XYZ file of C-alpha atoms in Angstrom:
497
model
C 120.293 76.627 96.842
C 122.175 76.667 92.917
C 121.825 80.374 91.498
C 120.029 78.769 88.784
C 117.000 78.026 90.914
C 117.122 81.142 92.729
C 117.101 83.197 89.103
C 114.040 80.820 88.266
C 111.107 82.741 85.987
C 113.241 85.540 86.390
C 114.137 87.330 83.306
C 117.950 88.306 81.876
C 118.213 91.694 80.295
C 122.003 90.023 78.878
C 123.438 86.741 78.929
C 125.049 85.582 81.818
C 128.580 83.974 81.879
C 129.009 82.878 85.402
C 128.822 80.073 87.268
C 124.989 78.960 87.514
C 125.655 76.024 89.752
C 127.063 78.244 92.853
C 125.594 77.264 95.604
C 124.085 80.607 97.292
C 123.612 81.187 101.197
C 122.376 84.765 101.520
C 120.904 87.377 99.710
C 121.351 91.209 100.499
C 120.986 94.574 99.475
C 123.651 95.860 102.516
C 126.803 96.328 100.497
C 128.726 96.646 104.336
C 127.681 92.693 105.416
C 130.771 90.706 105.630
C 131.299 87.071 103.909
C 133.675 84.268 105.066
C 135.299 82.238 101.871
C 132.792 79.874 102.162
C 129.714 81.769 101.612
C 128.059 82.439 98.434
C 126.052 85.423 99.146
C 124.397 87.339 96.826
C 123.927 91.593 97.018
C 121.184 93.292 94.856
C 122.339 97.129 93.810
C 118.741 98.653 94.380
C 118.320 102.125 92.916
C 116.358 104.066 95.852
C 115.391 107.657 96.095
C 118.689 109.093 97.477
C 121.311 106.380 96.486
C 121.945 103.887 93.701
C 123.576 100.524 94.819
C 125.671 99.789 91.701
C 128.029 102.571 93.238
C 128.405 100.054 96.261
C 128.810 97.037 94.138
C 132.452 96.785 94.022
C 132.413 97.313 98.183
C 130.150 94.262 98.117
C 132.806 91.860 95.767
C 135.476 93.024 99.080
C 133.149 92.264 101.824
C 133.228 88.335 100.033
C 129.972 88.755 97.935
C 130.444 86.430 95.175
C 127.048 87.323 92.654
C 126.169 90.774 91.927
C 122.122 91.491 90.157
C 122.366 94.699 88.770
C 120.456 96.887 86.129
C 123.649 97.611 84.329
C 127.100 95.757 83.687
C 129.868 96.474 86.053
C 132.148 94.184 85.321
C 133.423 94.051 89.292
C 132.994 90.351 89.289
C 132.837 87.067 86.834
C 129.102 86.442 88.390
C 127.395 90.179 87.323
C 123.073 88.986 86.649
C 121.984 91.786 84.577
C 118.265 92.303 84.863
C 115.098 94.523 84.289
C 114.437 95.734 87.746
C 116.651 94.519 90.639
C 113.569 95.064 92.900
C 110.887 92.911 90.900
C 114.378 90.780 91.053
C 114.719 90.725 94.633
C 111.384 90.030 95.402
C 111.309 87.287 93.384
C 114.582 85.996 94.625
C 113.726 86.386 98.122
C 110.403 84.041 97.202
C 112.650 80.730 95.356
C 115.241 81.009 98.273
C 112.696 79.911 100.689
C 111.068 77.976 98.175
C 107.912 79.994 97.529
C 105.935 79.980 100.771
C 103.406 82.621 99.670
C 101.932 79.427 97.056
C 101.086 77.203 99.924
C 98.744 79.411 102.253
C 96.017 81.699 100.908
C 97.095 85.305 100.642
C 94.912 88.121 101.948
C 95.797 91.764 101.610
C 94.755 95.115 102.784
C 96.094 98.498 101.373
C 94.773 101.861 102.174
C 95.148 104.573 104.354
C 93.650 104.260 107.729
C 92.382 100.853 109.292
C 94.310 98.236 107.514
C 96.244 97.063 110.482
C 92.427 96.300 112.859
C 91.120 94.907 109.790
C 94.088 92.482 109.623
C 93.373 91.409 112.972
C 89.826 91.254 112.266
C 89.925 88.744 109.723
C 92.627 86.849 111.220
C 90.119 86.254 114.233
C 87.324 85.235 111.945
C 89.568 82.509 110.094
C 91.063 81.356 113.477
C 87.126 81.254 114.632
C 86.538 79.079 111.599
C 89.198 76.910 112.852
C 92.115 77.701 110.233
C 96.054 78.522 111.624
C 96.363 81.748 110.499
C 99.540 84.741 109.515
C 99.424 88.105 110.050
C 102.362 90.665 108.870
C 101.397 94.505 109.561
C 102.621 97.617 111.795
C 102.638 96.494 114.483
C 104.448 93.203 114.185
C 103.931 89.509 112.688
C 101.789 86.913 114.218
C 102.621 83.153 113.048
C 99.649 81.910 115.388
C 99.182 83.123 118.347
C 103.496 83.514 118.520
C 104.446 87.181 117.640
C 107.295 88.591 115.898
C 108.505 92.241 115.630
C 109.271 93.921 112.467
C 110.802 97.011 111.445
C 107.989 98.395 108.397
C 104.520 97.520 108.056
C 105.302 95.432 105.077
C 108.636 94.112 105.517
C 111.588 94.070 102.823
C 111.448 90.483 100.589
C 113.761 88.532 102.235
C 112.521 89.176 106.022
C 108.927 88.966 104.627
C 109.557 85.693 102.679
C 111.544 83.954 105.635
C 108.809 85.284 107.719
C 106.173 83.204 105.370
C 108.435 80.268 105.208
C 108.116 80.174 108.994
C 103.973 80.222 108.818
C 103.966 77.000 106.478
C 106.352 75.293 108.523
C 103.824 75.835 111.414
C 100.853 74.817 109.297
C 99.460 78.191 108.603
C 96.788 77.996 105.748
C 95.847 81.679 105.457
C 98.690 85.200 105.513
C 96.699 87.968 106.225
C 99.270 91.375 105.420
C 98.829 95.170 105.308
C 100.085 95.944 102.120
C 101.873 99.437 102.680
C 101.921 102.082 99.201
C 106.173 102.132 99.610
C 105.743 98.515 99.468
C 103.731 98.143 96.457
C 105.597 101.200 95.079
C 108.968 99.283 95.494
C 107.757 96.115 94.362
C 108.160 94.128 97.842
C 105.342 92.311 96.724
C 106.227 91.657 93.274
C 105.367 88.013 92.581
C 102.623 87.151 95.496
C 99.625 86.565 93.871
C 96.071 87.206 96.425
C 93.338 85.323 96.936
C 92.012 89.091 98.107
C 92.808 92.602 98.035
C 91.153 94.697 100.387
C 90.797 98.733 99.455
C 89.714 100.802 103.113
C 90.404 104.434 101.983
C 92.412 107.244 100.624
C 93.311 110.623 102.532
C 96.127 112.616 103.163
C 99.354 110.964 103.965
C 102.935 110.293 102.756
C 102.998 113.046 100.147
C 106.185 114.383 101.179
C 106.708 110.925 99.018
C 104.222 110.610 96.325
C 103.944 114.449 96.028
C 100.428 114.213 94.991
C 96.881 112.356 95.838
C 96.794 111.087 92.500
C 100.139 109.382 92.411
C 99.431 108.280 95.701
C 96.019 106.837 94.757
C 97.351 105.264 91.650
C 99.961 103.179 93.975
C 97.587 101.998 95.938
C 95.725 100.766 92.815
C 98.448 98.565 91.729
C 97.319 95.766 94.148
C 94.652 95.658 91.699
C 95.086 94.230 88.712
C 94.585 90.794 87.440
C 97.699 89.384 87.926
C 97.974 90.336 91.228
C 94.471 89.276 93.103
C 91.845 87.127 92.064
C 89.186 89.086 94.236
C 88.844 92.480 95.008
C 87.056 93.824 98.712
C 86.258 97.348 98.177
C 84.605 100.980 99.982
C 81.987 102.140 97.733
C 82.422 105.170 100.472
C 85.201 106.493 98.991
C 85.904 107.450 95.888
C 89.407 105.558 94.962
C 87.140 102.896 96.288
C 84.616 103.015 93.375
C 87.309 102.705 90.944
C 88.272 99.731 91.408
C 84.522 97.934 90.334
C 85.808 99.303 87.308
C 88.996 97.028 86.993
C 87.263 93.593 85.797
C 88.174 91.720 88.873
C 85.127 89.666 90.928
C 84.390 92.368 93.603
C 82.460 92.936 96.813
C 81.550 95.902 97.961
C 81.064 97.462 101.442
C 79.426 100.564 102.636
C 77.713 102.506 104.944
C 76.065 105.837 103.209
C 76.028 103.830 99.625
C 74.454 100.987 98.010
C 76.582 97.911 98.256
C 77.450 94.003 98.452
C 78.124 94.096 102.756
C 76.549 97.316 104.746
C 75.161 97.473 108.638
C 72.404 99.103 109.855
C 70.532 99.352 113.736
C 74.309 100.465 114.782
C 74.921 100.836 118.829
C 78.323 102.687 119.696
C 79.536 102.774 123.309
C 83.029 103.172 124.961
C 83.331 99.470 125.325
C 82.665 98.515 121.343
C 79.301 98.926 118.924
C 76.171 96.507 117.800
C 75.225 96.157 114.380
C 73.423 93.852 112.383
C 75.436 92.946 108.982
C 73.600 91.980 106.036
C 76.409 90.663 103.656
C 75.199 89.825 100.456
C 71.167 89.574 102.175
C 73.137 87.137 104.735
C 71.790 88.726 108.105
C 74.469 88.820 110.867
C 73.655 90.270 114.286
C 77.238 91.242 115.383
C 79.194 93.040 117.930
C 82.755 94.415 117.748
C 84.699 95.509 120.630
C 85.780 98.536 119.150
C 83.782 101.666 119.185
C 83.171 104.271 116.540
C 81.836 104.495 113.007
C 85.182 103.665 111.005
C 85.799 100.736 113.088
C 82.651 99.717 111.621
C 84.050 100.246 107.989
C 87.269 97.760 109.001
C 84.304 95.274 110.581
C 82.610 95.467 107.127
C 86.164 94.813 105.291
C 86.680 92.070 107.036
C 83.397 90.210 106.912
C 83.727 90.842 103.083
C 86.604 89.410 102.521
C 85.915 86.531 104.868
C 83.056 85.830 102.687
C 84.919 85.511 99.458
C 86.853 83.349 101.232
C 84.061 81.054 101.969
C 83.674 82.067 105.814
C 80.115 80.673 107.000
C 78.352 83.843 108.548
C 78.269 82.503 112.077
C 82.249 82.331 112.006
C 82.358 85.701 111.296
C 80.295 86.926 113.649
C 82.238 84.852 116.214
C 85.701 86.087 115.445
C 84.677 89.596 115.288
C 83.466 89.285 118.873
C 86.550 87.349 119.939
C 88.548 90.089 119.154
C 88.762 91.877 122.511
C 91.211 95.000 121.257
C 94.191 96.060 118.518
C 96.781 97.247 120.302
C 97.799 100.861 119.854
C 94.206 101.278 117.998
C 91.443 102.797 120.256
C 92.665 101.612 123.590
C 91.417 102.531 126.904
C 92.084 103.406 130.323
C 89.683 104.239 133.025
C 91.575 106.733 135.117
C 91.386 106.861 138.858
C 90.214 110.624 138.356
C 86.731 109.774 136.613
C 88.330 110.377 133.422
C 88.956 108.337 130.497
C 92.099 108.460 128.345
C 91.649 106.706 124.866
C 95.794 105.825 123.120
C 95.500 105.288 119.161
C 97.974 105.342 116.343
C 95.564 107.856 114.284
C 98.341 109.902 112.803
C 96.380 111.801 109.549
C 94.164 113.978 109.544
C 91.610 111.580 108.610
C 92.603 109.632 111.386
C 92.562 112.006 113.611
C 88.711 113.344 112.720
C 87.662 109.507 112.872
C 89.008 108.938 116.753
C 87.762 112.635 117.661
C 84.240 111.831 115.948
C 83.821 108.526 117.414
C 84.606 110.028 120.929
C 82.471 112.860 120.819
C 79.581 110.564 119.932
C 80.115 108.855 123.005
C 78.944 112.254 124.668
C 82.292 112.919 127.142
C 81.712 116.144 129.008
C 84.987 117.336 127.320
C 87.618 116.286 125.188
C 91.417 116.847 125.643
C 93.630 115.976 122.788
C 97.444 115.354 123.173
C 98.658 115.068 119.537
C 102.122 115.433 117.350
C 103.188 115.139 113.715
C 106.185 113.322 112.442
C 109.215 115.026 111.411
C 110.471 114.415 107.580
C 107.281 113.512 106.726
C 103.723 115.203 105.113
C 104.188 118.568 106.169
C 100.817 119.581 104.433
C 98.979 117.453 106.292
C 100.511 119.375 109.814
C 97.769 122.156 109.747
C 94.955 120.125 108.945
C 95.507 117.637 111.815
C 95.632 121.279 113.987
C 92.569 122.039 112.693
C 90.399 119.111 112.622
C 91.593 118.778 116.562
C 90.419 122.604 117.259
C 87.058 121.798 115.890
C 86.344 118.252 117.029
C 88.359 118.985 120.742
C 87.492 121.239 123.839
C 91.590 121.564 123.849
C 94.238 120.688 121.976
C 97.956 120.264 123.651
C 100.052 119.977 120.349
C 103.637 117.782 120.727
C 106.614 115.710 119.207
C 105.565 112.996 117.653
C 108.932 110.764 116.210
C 110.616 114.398 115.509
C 113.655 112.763 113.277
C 116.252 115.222 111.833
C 113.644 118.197 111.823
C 113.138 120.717 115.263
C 109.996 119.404 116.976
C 109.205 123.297 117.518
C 108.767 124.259 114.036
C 107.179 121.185 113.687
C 104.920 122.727 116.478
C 104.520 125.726 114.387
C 103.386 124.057 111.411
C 100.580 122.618 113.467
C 99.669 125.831 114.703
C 99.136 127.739 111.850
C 95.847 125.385 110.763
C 94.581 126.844 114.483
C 92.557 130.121 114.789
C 91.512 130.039 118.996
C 93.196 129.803 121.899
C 92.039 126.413 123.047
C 95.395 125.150 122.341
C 98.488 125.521 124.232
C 102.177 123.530 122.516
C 104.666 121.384 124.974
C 107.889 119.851 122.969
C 108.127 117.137 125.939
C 105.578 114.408 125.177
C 105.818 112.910 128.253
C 105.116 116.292 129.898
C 101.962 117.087 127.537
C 100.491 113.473 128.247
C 100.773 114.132 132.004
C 99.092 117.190 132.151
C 96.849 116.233 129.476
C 94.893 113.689 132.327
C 95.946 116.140 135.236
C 93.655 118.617 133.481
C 90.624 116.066 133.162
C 88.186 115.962 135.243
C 85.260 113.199 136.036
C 83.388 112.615 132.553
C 86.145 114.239 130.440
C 88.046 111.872 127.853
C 92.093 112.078 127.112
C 92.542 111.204 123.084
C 96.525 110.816 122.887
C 97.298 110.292 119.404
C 99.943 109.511 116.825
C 102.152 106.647 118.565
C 99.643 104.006 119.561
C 102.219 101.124 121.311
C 104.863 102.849 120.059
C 107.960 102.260 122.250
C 110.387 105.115 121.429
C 110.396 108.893 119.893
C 112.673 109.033 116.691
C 115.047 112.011 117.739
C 117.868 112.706 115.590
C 118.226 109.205 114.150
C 117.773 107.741 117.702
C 115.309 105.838 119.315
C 114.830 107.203 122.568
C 112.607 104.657 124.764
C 109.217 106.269 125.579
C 105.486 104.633 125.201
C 101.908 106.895 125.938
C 100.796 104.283 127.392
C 103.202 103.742 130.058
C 103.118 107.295 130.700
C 98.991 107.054 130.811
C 99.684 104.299 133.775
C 102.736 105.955 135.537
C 100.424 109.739 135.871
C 96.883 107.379 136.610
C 98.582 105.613 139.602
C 100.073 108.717 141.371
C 96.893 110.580 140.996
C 95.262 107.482 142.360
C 98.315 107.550 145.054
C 96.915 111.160 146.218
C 93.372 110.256 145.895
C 93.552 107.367 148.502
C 95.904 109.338 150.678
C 92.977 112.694 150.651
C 90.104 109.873 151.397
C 91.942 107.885 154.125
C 92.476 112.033 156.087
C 88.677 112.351 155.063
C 87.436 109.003 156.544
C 89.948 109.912 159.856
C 88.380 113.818 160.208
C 84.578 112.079 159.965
């Protein structure tokens, strides 16, 4: 594609003497990729919070990069694009090299706190019930279809996320469902995409070893909102960055549980296996059923029927689709252990989180609950003794460990945890492999196992390396030797009668 087209609609802060009719291969933002002589690649100097990428500019020119888009002139090559913002740039570079993909499906977003990713797959099972070939791009990976793809952040950088769209019209995909993370929307990823809806779930405590503050935080998140980036706005009158947002001048519909709004559920049935509710969206009567328990699983239910209604979803779809859905994986999942216990895996990894899993457990009336939780290293560190806390109250004991440690010592990460904890129904094991397996050793017929933080995770992030390790393999691995010494005791007791 000619330079020219891939600069299209986006503004020059100086004239540009180069050579618009190059023909360009690849865009980066890696300064280290290498370039035969007959590529044409492209490298962005991005400014982030601990480097600038004009100092790598030059490095780029040697590796073979032939155009450099910069804020500032460098004069390290005859093709320097001076611009604005080189991440509004990249964005909306990223979209005209694979010829705008995000125009030719109908964008659906979803930014907040907790639940994005199981409202995701909630609406992308009510579409697909409607009978529409459906995207998904969130935490846990990509879906084009029923095909999934990996990917490294929840919302990926431009050039993987626009490929990654190119790839779901290609396919026939009508709809891109997306969790739209606040670093995302923060660095502009997004820039460009306009949404047919914007979903809001809810604001609490997280990534403030980032944003610094709620309010900044809050205000990100906001962003999504304006009028020239969604046409219609899905929002929780429960919570208060929530309300704001009826305040923007965008069509909105609301959803709620305590207040009055657009899409709310009453007669509401919770068991381990999911909950029953009857929906009355917009004095449309659903009866549905999820197969996801607890309260704030009904929030994400309500999300997603809203926003499937803007869309035009006929009522009986939606109820479909959230049935179809049998589980999110890494949210709420659970095993039946061979010792009468249950253990219950889940990503929650705030303390908001964490007080919606433990509340929608202990509603489910468990003879005791045993909580196996960690908190991330070079992240939130405020957040560290409220997550201790919340788990003292809402647990019958707590067994605090690593969870993706990075450069910081999982003990004093420990420690932090600890200090939000005033009993001793708590006890602190670095090894999470160790904590998970005596976690369900300690359980006993009726008890329930919460092991939190990780969800699918595959690996613990130890000193910049990802050392393999998933809960729920470990969850399996403990279950079948304690069901290996179970049938060994009952075979002796069926020989001694």
């Amino acid at each position: 594609m000619k330079l020219k087209d891939i600069l299209l609609n986006i503004p020059l802060k100086e004239k540009f003497d180069g050579d618009f009719n190059l023909n360009i291969t690849s865009i980066s933002f890696d300064s280290r990729n290498k370039y035969t002589e007959s590529e044409n690649a492209i490298f962005v100097c991005l400014i982030g919070e601990n480097t600038d990428g004009h100092k790598f500019a030059a490095d780029a020119i040697k590796n073979g990069a032939k155009v450099i888009v910069c804020e500032r002139k460098l004069n390290v090559c005859k093709n320097e694009v001076v611009v604005n913002s080189t991440r509004e740039a990249l964005s909306l570079m990223a979209s005209n090299f694979y010829s705008n993909p995000h125009k030719k499906m109908k964008m659906i977003a979803i930014t907040g706190t907790n639940g994005k990713t199981t409202t995701t797959y909630m609406l992308k099972s009510i579409l697909e019930s409607a009978g529409h070939k459906v995207g998904l791009i969130g935490t846990e990976g990509a879906y084009i279809g029923k095909q999934f793809l990996p990917v490294n952040l929840t919302t990926p950088d431009p050039m993987d996320m626009q490929k990654l769209m190119a790839e779901m019209v290609e396919f026939g995909c009508e709809y891109c469902v997306m969790e739209a993370s606040a670093h995302s929307i923060f660095h502009n990823k997004i820039y460009g995409i306009v949404y047919e809806v914007a979903i809001f779930s809810n604001l609490t405590q997280d990534h403030l070893e980032f944003f610094k503050t709620m309010e900044n935080y809050g205000d990100v998140k906001m962003r999504l909102f304006s009028k020239k980036s969604t046409k219609v706005a899905v929002t929780n009158l429960d919570d208060e960055w929530g309300r704001k947002i009826e305040s923007f001048g965008l069509p909105t519909i609301s959803y709620a549980l305590d207040n009055p709004a657009d899409c709310f559920a009453i007669d509401i049935k919770n068991t381990f296996s999911g909950s029953k509710f009857v929906l009355n969206l917009m004095d449309n009567i659903i009866e549905c059923k999820i197969n996801l328990p607890g309260r704030f699983n009904i929030y994400n239910a309500l999300a997603a029927s809203s926003a499937a209604a803007a869309l035009g979803i006929e009522g009986k779809f939606i109820a479909q689709g959230l049935a179809d859905l049998k589980s999110v994986s890494g949210r709420f999942n659970f095993v039946k252990l061979a010792n009468g216990a249950s253990a219950i895996i889940d990503f929650a990894h705030t303390p908001d989180g964490i007080k919606n899993i433990l509340t929608a457990i202990k509603e489910l009336n468990p003879k005791r609950i045993i909580t196996v939780f960690g908190c991330g290293g070079n992240r939130d560190k405020g957040k560290r003794p409220l997550m201790g806390q919340i788990s003292e109250k809402l647990s019958d004991f707590t067994i605090i460990t690593s969870d993706n440690p990075r450069f910081e010592n999982p003990e004093l990460i420990i420690d932090d945890v600890e200090r939000g904890m005033t009993s001793d129904k708590f006890v602190s094991i670095v090894d999470r492999h160790k904590a998970v397996e005596i976690a369900i050793n300690l359980a006993r017929p009726g008890d329930a196992v919460a092991i939190l933080g990780k969800g699918v995770e595959k690996y613990q992030d130890i000193n910049g390396v990802k050392v393999p390790y998933c809960d729920l393999d470990v969850v399996n691995q403990t279950n079948d030797k304690i069901a290996a010494i179970l049938a060994k005791v009952e075979g002796r007791w069926v020989t001694i009668c």
